[in-house]
Coordinates of C-alpha atoms and ligand atoms in Angstrom, one line a residue:
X1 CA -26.3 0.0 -8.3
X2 CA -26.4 0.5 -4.9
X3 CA -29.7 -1.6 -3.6
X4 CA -32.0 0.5 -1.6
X5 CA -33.7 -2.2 0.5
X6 CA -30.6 -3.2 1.9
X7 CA -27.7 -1.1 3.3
X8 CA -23.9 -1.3 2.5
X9 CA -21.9 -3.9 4.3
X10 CA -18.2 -4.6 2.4
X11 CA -15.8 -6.3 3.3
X12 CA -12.4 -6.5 3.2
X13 CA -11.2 -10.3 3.0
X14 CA -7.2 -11.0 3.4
X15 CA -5.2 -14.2 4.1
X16 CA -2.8 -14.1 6.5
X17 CA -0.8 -15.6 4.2
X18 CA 2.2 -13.1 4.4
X19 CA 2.1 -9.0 4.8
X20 CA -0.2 -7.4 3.0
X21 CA 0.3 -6.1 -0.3
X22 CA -0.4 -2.4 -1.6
X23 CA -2.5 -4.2 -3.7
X24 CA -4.6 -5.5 -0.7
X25 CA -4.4 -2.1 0.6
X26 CA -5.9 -0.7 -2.2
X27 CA -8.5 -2.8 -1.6
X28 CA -9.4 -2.5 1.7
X29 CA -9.7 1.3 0.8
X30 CA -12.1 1.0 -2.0
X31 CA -14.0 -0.4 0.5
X32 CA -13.6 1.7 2.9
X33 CA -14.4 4.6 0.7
X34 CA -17.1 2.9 -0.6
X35 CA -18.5 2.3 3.1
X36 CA -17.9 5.1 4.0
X37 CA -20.0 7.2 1.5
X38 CA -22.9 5.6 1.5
X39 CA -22.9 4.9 5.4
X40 CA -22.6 1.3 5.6
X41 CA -20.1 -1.0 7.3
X42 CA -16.4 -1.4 6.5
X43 CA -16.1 -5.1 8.1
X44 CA -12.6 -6.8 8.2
X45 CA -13.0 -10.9 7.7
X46 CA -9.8 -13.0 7.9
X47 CA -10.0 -15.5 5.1
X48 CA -7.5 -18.0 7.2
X49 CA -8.9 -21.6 6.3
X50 CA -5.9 -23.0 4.5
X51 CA -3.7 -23.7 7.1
X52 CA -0.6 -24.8 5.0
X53 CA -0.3 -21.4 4.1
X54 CA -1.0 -19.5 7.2
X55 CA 2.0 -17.1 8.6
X56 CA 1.9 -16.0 12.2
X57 CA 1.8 -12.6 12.6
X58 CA 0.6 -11.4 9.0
X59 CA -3.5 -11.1 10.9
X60 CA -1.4 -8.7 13.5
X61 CA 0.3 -7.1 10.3
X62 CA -2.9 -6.5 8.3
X63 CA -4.2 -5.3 11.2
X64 CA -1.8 -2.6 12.0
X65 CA -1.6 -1.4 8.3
X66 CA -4.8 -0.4 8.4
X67 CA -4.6 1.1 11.9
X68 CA -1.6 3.4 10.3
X69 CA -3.6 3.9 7.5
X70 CA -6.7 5.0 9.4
X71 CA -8.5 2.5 7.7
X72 CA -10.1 1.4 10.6
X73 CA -12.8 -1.6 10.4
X74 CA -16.1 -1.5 11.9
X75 CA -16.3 -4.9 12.3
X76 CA -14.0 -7.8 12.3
X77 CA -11.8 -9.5 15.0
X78 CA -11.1 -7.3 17.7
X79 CA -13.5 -4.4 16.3
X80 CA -16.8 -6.3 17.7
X81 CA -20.1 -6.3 15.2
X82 CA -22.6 -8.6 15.6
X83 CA -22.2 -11.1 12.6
X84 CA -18.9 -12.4 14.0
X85 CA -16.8 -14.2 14.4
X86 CA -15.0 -12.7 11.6
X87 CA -11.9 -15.0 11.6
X88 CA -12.9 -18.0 9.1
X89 CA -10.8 -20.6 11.5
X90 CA -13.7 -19.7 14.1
X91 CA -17.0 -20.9 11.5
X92 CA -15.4 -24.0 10.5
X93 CA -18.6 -26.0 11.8
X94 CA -20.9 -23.5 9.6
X95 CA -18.8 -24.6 6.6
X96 CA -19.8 -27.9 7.0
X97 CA -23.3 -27.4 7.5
X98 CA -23.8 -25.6 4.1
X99 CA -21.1 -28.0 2.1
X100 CA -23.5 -31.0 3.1
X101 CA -26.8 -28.9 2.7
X102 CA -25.3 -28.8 -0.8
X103 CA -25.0 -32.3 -1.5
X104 CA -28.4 -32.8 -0.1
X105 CA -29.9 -30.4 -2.1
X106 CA -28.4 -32.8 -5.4
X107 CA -25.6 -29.3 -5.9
X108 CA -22.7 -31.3 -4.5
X109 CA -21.2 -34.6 -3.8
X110 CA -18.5 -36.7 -1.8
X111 CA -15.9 -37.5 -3.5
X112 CA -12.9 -39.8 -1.9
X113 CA -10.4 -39.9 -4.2
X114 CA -6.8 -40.5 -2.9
X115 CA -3.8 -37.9 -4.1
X116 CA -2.6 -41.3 -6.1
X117 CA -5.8 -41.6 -7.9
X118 CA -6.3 -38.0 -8.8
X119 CA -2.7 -37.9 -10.2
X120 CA -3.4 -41.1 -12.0
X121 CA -6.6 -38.9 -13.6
X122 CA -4.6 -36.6 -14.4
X123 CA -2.0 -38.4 -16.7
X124 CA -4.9 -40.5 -18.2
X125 CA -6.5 -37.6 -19.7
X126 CA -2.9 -35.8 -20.9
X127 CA -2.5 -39.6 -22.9
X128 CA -5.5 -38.8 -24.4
X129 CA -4.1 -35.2 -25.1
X130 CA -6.5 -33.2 -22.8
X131 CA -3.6 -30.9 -21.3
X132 CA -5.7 -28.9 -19.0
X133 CA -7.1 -32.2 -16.9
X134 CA -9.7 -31.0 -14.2
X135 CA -11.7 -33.1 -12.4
X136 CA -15.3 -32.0 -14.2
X137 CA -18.2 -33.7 -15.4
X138 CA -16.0 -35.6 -18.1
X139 CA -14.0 -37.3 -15.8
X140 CA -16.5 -37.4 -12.4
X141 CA -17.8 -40.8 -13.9
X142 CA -15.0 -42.5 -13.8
X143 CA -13.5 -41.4 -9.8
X144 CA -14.6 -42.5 -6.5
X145 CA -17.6 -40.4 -5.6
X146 CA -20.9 -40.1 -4.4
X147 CA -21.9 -40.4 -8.0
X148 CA -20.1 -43.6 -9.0
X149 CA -20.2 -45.8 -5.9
X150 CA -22.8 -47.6 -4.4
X151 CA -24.7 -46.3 -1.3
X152 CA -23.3 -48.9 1.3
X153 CA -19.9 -47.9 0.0
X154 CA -20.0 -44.2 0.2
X155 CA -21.7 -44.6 3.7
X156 CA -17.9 -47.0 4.6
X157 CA -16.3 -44.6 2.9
X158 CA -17.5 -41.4 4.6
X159 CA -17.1 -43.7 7.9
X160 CA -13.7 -44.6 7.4
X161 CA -13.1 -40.7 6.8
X162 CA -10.6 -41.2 4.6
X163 CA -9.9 -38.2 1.9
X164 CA -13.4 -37.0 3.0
X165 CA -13.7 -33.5 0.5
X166 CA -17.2 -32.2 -1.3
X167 CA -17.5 -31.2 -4.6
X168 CA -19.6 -28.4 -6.4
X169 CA -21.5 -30.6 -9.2
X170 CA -20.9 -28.6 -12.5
X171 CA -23.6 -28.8 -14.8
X172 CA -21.9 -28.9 -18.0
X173 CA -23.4 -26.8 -21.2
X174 CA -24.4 -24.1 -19.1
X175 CA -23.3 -20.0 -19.4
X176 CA -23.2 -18.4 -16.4
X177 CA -23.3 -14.9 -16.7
X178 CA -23.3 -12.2 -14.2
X179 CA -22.8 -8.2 -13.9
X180 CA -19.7 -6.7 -12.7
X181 CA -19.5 -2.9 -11.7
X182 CA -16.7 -2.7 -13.3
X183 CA -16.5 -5.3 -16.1
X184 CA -20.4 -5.0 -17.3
X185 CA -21.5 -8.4 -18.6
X186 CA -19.2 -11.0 -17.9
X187 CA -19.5 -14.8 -19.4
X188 CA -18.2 -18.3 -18.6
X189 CA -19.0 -21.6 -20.0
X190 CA -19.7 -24.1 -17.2
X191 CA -17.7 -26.3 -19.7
X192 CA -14.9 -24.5 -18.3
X193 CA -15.3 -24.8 -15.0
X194 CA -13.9 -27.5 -12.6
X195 CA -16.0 -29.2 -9.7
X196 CA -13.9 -27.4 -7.1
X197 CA -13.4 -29.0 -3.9
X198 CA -15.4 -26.8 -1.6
X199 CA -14.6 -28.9 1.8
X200 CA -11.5 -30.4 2.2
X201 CA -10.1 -33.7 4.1
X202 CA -9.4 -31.6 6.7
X203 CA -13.2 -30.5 7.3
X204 CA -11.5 -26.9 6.1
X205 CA -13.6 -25.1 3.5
X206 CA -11.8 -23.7 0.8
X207 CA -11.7 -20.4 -0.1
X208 CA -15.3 -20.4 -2.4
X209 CA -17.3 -21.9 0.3
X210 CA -15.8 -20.2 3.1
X211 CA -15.9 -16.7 1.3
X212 CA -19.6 -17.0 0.0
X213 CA -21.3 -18.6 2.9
X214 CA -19.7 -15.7 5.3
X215 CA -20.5 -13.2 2.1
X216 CA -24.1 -13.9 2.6
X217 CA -24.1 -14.7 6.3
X218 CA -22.5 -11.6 6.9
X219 CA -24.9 -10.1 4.6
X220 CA -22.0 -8.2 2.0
X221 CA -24.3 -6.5 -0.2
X222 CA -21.2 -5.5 -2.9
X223 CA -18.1 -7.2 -3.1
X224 CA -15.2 -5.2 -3.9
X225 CA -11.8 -6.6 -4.9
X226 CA -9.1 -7.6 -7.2
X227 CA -9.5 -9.1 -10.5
X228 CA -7.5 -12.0 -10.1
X229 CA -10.8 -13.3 -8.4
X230 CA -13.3 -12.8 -11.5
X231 CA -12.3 -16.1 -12.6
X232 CA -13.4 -17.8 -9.2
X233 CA -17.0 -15.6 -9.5
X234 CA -18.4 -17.8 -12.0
X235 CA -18.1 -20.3 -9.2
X236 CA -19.3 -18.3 -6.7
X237 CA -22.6 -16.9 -8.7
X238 CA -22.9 -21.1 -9.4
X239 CA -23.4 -21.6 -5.6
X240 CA -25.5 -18.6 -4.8
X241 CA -27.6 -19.5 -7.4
X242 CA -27.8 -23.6 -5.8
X243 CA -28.4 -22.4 -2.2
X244 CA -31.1 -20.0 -3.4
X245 CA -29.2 -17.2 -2.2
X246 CA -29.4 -14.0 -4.3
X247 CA -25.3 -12.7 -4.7
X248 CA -23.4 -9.3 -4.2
X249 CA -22.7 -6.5 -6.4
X250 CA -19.8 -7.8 -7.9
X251 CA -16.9 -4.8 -8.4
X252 CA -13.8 -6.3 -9.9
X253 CA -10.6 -3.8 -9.4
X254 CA -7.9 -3.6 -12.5
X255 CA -4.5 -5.1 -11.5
X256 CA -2.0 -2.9 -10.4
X257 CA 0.9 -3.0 -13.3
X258 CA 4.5 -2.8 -12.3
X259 CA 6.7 0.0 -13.2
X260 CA 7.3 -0.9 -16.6
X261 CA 3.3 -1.6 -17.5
X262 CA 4.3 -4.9 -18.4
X263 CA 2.7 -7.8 -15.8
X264 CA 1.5 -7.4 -12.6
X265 CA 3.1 -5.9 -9.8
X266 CA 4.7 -8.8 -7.4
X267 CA 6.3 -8.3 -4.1
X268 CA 9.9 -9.1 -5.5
X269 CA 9.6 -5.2 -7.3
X270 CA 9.7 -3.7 -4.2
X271 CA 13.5 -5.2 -4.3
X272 CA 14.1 -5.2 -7.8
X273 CA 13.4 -1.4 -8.9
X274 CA 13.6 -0.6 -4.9
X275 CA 10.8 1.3 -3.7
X276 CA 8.3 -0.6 -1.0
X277 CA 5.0 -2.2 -2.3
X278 CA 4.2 -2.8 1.2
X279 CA 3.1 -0.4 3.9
X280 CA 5.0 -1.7 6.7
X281 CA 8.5 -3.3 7.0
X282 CA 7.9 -7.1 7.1
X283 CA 10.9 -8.8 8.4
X284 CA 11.1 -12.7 8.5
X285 CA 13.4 -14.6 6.3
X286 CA 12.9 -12.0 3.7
X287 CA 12.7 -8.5 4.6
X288 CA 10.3 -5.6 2.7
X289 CA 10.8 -2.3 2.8
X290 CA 7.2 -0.4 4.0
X291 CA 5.9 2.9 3.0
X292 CA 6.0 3.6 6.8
X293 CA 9.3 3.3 7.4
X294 CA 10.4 4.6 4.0
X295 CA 8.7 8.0 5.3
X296 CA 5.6 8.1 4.0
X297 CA 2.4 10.1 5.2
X298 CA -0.7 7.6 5.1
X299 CA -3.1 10.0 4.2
X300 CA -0.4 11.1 0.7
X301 CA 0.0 7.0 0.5
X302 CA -3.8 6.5 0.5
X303 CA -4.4 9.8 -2.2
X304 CA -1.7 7.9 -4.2
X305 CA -3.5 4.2 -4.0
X306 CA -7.1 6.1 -4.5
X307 CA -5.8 6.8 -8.1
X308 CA -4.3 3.6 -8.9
X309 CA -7.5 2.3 -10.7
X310 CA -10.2 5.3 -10.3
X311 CA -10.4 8.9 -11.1
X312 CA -13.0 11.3 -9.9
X313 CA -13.1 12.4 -13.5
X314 CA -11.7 15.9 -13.1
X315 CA -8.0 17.1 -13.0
X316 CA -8.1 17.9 -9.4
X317 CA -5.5 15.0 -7.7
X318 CA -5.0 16.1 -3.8
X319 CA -8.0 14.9 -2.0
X320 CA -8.5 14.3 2.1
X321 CA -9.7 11.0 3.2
X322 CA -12.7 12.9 3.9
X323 CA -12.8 14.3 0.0
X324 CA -12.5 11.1 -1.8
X325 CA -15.3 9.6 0.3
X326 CA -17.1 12.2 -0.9
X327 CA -16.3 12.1 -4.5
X328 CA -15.6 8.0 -4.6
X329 CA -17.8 6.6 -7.1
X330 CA -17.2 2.9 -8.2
X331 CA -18.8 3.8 -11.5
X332 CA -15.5 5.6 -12.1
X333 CA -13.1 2.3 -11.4
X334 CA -11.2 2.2 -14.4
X335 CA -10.6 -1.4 -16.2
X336 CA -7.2 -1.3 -17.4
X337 CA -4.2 -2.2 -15.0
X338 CA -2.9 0.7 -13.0
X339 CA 1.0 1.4 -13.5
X340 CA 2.6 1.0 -9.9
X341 CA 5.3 4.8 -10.4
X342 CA 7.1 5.4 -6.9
X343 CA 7.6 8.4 -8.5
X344 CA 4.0 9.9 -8.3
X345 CA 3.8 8.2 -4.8
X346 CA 6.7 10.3 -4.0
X347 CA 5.0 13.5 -5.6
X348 CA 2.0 12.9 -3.4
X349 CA 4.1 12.8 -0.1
X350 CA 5.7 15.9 -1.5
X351 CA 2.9 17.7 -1.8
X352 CA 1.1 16.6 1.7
X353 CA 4.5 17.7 3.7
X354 CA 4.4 20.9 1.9
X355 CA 0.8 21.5 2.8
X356 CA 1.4 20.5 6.4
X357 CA 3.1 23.0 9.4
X358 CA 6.3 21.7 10.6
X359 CA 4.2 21.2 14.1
X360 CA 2.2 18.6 11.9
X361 CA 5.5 17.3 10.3
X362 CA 7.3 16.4 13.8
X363 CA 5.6 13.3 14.2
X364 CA 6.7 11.7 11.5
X365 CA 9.7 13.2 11.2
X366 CA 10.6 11.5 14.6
X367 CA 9.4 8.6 13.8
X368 CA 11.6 8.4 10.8
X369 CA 15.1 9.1 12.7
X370 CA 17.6 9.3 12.8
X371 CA 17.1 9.3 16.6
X372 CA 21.3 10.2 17.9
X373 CA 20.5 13.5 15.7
X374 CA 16.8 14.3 16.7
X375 CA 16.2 13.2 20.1
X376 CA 18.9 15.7 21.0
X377 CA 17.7 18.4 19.3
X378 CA 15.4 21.2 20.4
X379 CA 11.9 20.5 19.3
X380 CA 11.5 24.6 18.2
X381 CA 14.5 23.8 15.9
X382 CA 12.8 20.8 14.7
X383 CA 10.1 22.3 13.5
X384 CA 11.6 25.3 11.8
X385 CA 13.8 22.9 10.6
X386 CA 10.8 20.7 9.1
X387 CA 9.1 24.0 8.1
X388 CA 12.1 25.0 6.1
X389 CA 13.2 22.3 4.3
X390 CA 9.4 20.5 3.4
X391 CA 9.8 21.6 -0.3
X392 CA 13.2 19.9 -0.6
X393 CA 12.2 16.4 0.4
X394 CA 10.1 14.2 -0.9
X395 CA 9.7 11.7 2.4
X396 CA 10.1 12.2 6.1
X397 CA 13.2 9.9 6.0
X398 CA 14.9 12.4 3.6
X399 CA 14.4 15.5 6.1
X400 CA 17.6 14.8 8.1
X401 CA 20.1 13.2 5.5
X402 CA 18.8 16.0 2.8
X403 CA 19.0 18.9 5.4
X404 CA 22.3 17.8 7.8
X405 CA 23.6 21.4 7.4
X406 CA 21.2 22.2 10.2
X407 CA 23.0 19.5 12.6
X408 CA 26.6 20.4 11.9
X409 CA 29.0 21.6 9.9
X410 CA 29.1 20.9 6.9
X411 CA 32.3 17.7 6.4
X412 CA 33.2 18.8 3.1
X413 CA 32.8 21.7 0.7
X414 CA 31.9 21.8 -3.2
X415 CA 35.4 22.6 -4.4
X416 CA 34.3 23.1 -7.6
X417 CA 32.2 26.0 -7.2
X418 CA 34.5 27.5 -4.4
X419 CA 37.3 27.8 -6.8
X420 CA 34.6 29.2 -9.4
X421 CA 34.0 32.3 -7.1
X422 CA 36.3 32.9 -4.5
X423 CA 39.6 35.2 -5.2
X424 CA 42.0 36.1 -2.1
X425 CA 40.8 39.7 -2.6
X426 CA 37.7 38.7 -0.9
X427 CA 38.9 37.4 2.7
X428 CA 38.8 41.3 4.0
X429 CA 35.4 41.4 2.9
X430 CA 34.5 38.5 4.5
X431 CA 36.5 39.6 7.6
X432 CA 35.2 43.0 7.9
X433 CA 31.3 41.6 6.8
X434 CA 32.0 39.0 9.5
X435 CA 32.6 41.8 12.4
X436 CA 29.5 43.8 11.1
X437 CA 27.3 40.6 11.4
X438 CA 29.0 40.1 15.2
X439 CA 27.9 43.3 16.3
X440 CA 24.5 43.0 14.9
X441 CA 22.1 42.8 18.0
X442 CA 19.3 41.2 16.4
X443 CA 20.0 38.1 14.5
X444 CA 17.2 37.7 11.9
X445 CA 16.9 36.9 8.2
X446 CA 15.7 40.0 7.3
X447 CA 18.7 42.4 9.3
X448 CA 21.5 39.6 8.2
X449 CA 20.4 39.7 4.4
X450 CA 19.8 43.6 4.7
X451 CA 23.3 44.0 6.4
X452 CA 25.2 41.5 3.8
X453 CA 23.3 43.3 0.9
X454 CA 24.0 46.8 2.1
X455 CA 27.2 45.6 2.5
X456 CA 28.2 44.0 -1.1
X457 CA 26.4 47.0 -2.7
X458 CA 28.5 49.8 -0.9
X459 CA 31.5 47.7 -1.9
X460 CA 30.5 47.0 -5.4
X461 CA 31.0 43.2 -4.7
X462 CA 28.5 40.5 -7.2
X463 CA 25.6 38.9 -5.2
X464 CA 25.8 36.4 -7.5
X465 CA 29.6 35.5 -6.6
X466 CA 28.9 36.0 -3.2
X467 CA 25.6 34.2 -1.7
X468 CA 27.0 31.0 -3.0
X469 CA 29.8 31.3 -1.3
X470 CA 28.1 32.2 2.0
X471 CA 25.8 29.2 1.1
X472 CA 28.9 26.7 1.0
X473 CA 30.2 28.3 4.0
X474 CA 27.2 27.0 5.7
X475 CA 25.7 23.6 3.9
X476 CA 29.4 23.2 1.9
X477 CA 27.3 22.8 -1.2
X478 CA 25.1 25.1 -3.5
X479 CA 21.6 23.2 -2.1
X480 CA 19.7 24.2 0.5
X481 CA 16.7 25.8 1.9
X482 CA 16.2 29.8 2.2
X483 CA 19.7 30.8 3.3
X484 CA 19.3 33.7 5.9
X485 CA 16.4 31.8 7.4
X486 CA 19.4 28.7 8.1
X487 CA 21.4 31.1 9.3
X488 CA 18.9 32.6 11.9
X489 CA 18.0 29.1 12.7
X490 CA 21.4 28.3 13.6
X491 CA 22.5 30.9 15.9
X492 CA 25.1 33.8 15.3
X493 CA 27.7 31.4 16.9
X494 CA 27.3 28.5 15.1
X495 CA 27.0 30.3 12.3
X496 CA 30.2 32.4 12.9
X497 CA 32.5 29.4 13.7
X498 CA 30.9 27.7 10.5
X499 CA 32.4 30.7 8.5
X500 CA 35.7 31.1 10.1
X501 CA 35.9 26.9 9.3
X502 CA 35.3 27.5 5.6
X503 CA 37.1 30.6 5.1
X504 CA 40.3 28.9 6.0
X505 CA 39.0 25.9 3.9
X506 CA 38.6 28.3 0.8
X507 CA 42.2 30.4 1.3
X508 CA 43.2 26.5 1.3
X509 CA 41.8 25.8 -1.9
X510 CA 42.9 28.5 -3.9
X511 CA 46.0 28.1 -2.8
X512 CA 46.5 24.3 -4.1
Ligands
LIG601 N1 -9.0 -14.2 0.9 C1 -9.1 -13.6 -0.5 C2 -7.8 -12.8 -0.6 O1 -6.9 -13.1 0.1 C3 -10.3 -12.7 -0.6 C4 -10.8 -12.5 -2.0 C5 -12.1 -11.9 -1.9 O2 -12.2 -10.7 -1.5 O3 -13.1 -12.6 -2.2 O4 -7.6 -11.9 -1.3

């Protein structure tokens, strides 16, 4: 439901914990989409209040993802907007505000607990054979809080400022329901749930305070993202409802599955069945492979990620950025996980190189290398060259290893299929056809297949035995793009010497 007093504002809410997963990028484009479509703002909010597990250089990361991808914010840090700052470090004082607004309001309370203590909690109530042990309204009694201790000893104990944290009071008994796009009704128990720490010793927030005070302050009117964060919703809908704040849309995306369907897809896939789950490389201790560098296009790697949890409901799958905002309906998120196949990815890159000009190919194709081959090579070529062998690849990494032919000679030859064809009764066809093609003043693909045709028919001599020996001749194997269009593309000299090299490679051969 999209509310019509209010207009769209989502948000896209990573820790800089590490780079960002495809899962996170999925995300973020949801939500861009989303935005998008119905003209609201795409804002970018870096969630980085837990300091233990901050990594330098994953906000620069996230940020340069979604720069690749075109994703870009319209808000957030370094993109301006006027509900800022947008980096959760920065708001630390309005954390503490609402956290202690909270208690006053009889919806939280102090609680000073050492690590020792709440350890000691916790092995109490596995004795008494409670082996989930949370600290709830069943245990809150018994624990140094605002509850249980008189006033003049929280006041000394909030001045000595020693393991200082606010908890959310759980009322026990309760269900808290809410509505999820995607999900419909969903139910918890209060009995369940925990009285999460909402400010920590450190006068940090954690995440649930942090994300719903900057939620409504930022005025998110849906919140879009993965399901591992349901869970924490019952939480969140808790504290909207005690600050008298009415919540988000909540839209819960299904998990992204790896390979096998089994389990969700985790960073260490990207090694184990090798294919990236992240867009960029990310090198620190670890290194992962990115869709960038792997050669992908963003726009086939965002048509790709649009399907891994929606469909537009028809069978149509290549869409433009500009089509899927279009047709992006959150009504259509599906809620079973998503299967993570490289091999669809791949199809989707497939398809976008074939639909692009090798002028619109170039780019990426640079970027991908190897540079000693293209940087020295003529950029006409290169984009004949792109052009030519588009269909044959699946990435813009593969153009040059797939397609070396074009470069140079080819090292070896498929002996195999040379001993298949060739007899010695052919070298004075080849040496006569060779001379014909010499004198030939224009050297296209149409006049070199018409002369090599004319040729073979007037002699009675098999196309079939014969183009794949002019193929080897030329790529030393059977693959390749459209052969006389190669050939034009690499000059009657190159191409000549080419065939003198593998003619003496074939009398070789045969005679072995
Ligand atoms: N910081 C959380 C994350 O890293 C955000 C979750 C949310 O969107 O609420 O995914």
């Amino acid at each position: 439901m999209i509310r019509d007093t209010q207009s769209v504002r989502v948000r896209f809410a990573p820790s800089p914990t590490g780079p960002l997963h495809i899962g996170g990028v999925r995300t973020a484009l949801y939500n861009y989409l989303f935005a998008r479509k119905h003209e609201g703002a795409f804002i970018l909010r870096i969630e980085d209040t837990d300091q233990a597990r901050y990594i330098p250089g994953a906000e620069d990361y996230i940020r340069e993802s979604l720069e690749w991808l075109g994703l870009k914010p319209d808000e957030g840090p370094g993109y301006g907007g006027d509900h800022g700052p947008y980096r959760q470090s920065e708001r630390k004082s309005k954390y503490k505000m609402y956290a202690q607004l909270l208690v006053e309001k009889g919806h939280a309370y102090y609680a000073f607990d050492t690590p020792e203590e709440l350890e000691k909690m916790r092995q109490e109530e596995e004795a008494r054979g409670n082996y989930s042990p949370k600290y709830d309204h069943k245990v809150r009694d018994r624990m140094k809080n605002s509850l249980t201790l008189e006033e003049d000893r929280v006041k000394a104990c909030l001045d000595a400022g020693d393991n200082v944290t606010i908890r959310l009071k759980i009322t026990p008994g309760e269900e808290v329901v809410f509505q999820d796009t995607v999900r419909g009704t969903v139910r918890f128990s209060s009995d369940e749930l925990d009285d999460k720490v909402i400010l920590k010793a450190d006068g940090m927030p954690t995440y649930h305070l942090a994300n719903i005070v900057d939620d409504h302050l930022m005025e998110i009117s849906h919140v879009i993202r993965g399901e591992e964060w349901l869970s924490s919703t019952a939480h969140h809908v808790l504290m909207y409802r005690s600050f008298d704040w009415s919540p988000p849309v909540f839209v819960h995306l299904p998990l992204i599955l790896k390979p096998t369907g089994k389990g969700k897809l985790s960073k260490r896939d990207g090694a184990k069945f090798g294919f990236p789950v992240f867009p960029l490389e990310w090198i620190r201790e670890e290194r992962y492979h990115g869709f960038r560098e792997e050669g992908f296009n963003p726009n086939a790697l965002l048509n790709f990620l649009a399907f891994l949890g929606w469909s537009p409901g028809t069978e149509q799958e290549i869409f433009t950025l500009q089509e899927l905002i279009e047709v992006f309906d959150i009504h259509n998120i599906v809620k079973s996980g998503a299967r993570f196949d490289i091999d669809k990815a791949r199809w989707y890159n497939q398809q976008y190189l074939i639909s692009m000009s090798g002028e619109d190919i170039l780019e990426g194709l640079m970027a991908a290398g190897p540079k000693d081959i293209l940087e020295n090579t003529d950029k006409n070529f290169l984009v004949k060259f792109a052009d030519l062998m588009k269909e044959r690849v699946h990435t813009y990494t593969e153009f040059v290893p797939e397609g070396l032919y074009f470069f140079k000679p080819p090292d070896t030859y498929d002996d195999k299929q040379i001993k298949k064809r060739y007899r010695p009764e052919l070298r004075k066809h080849f040496e006569t056809l060779k001379a014909l093609i010499d004198q030939l003043e224009s050297f296209n693909a149409r006049i070199l297949q018409d002369t090599v045709k004319h040729y073979l028919i007037e002699n009675d001599l098999k196309i079939g035995v014969f183009f794949p020996l002019l193929r080897i001749m030329v790529c030393g194997s059977l693959k390749g793009p459209d052969l006389f269009s190669l050939i034009e593309l690499l000059g009657k000299n190159a191409f000549l010497s080419r065939w003198d090299a593998a003619l003496a490679y074939f009398e070789g051969i045969i005679s072995e």
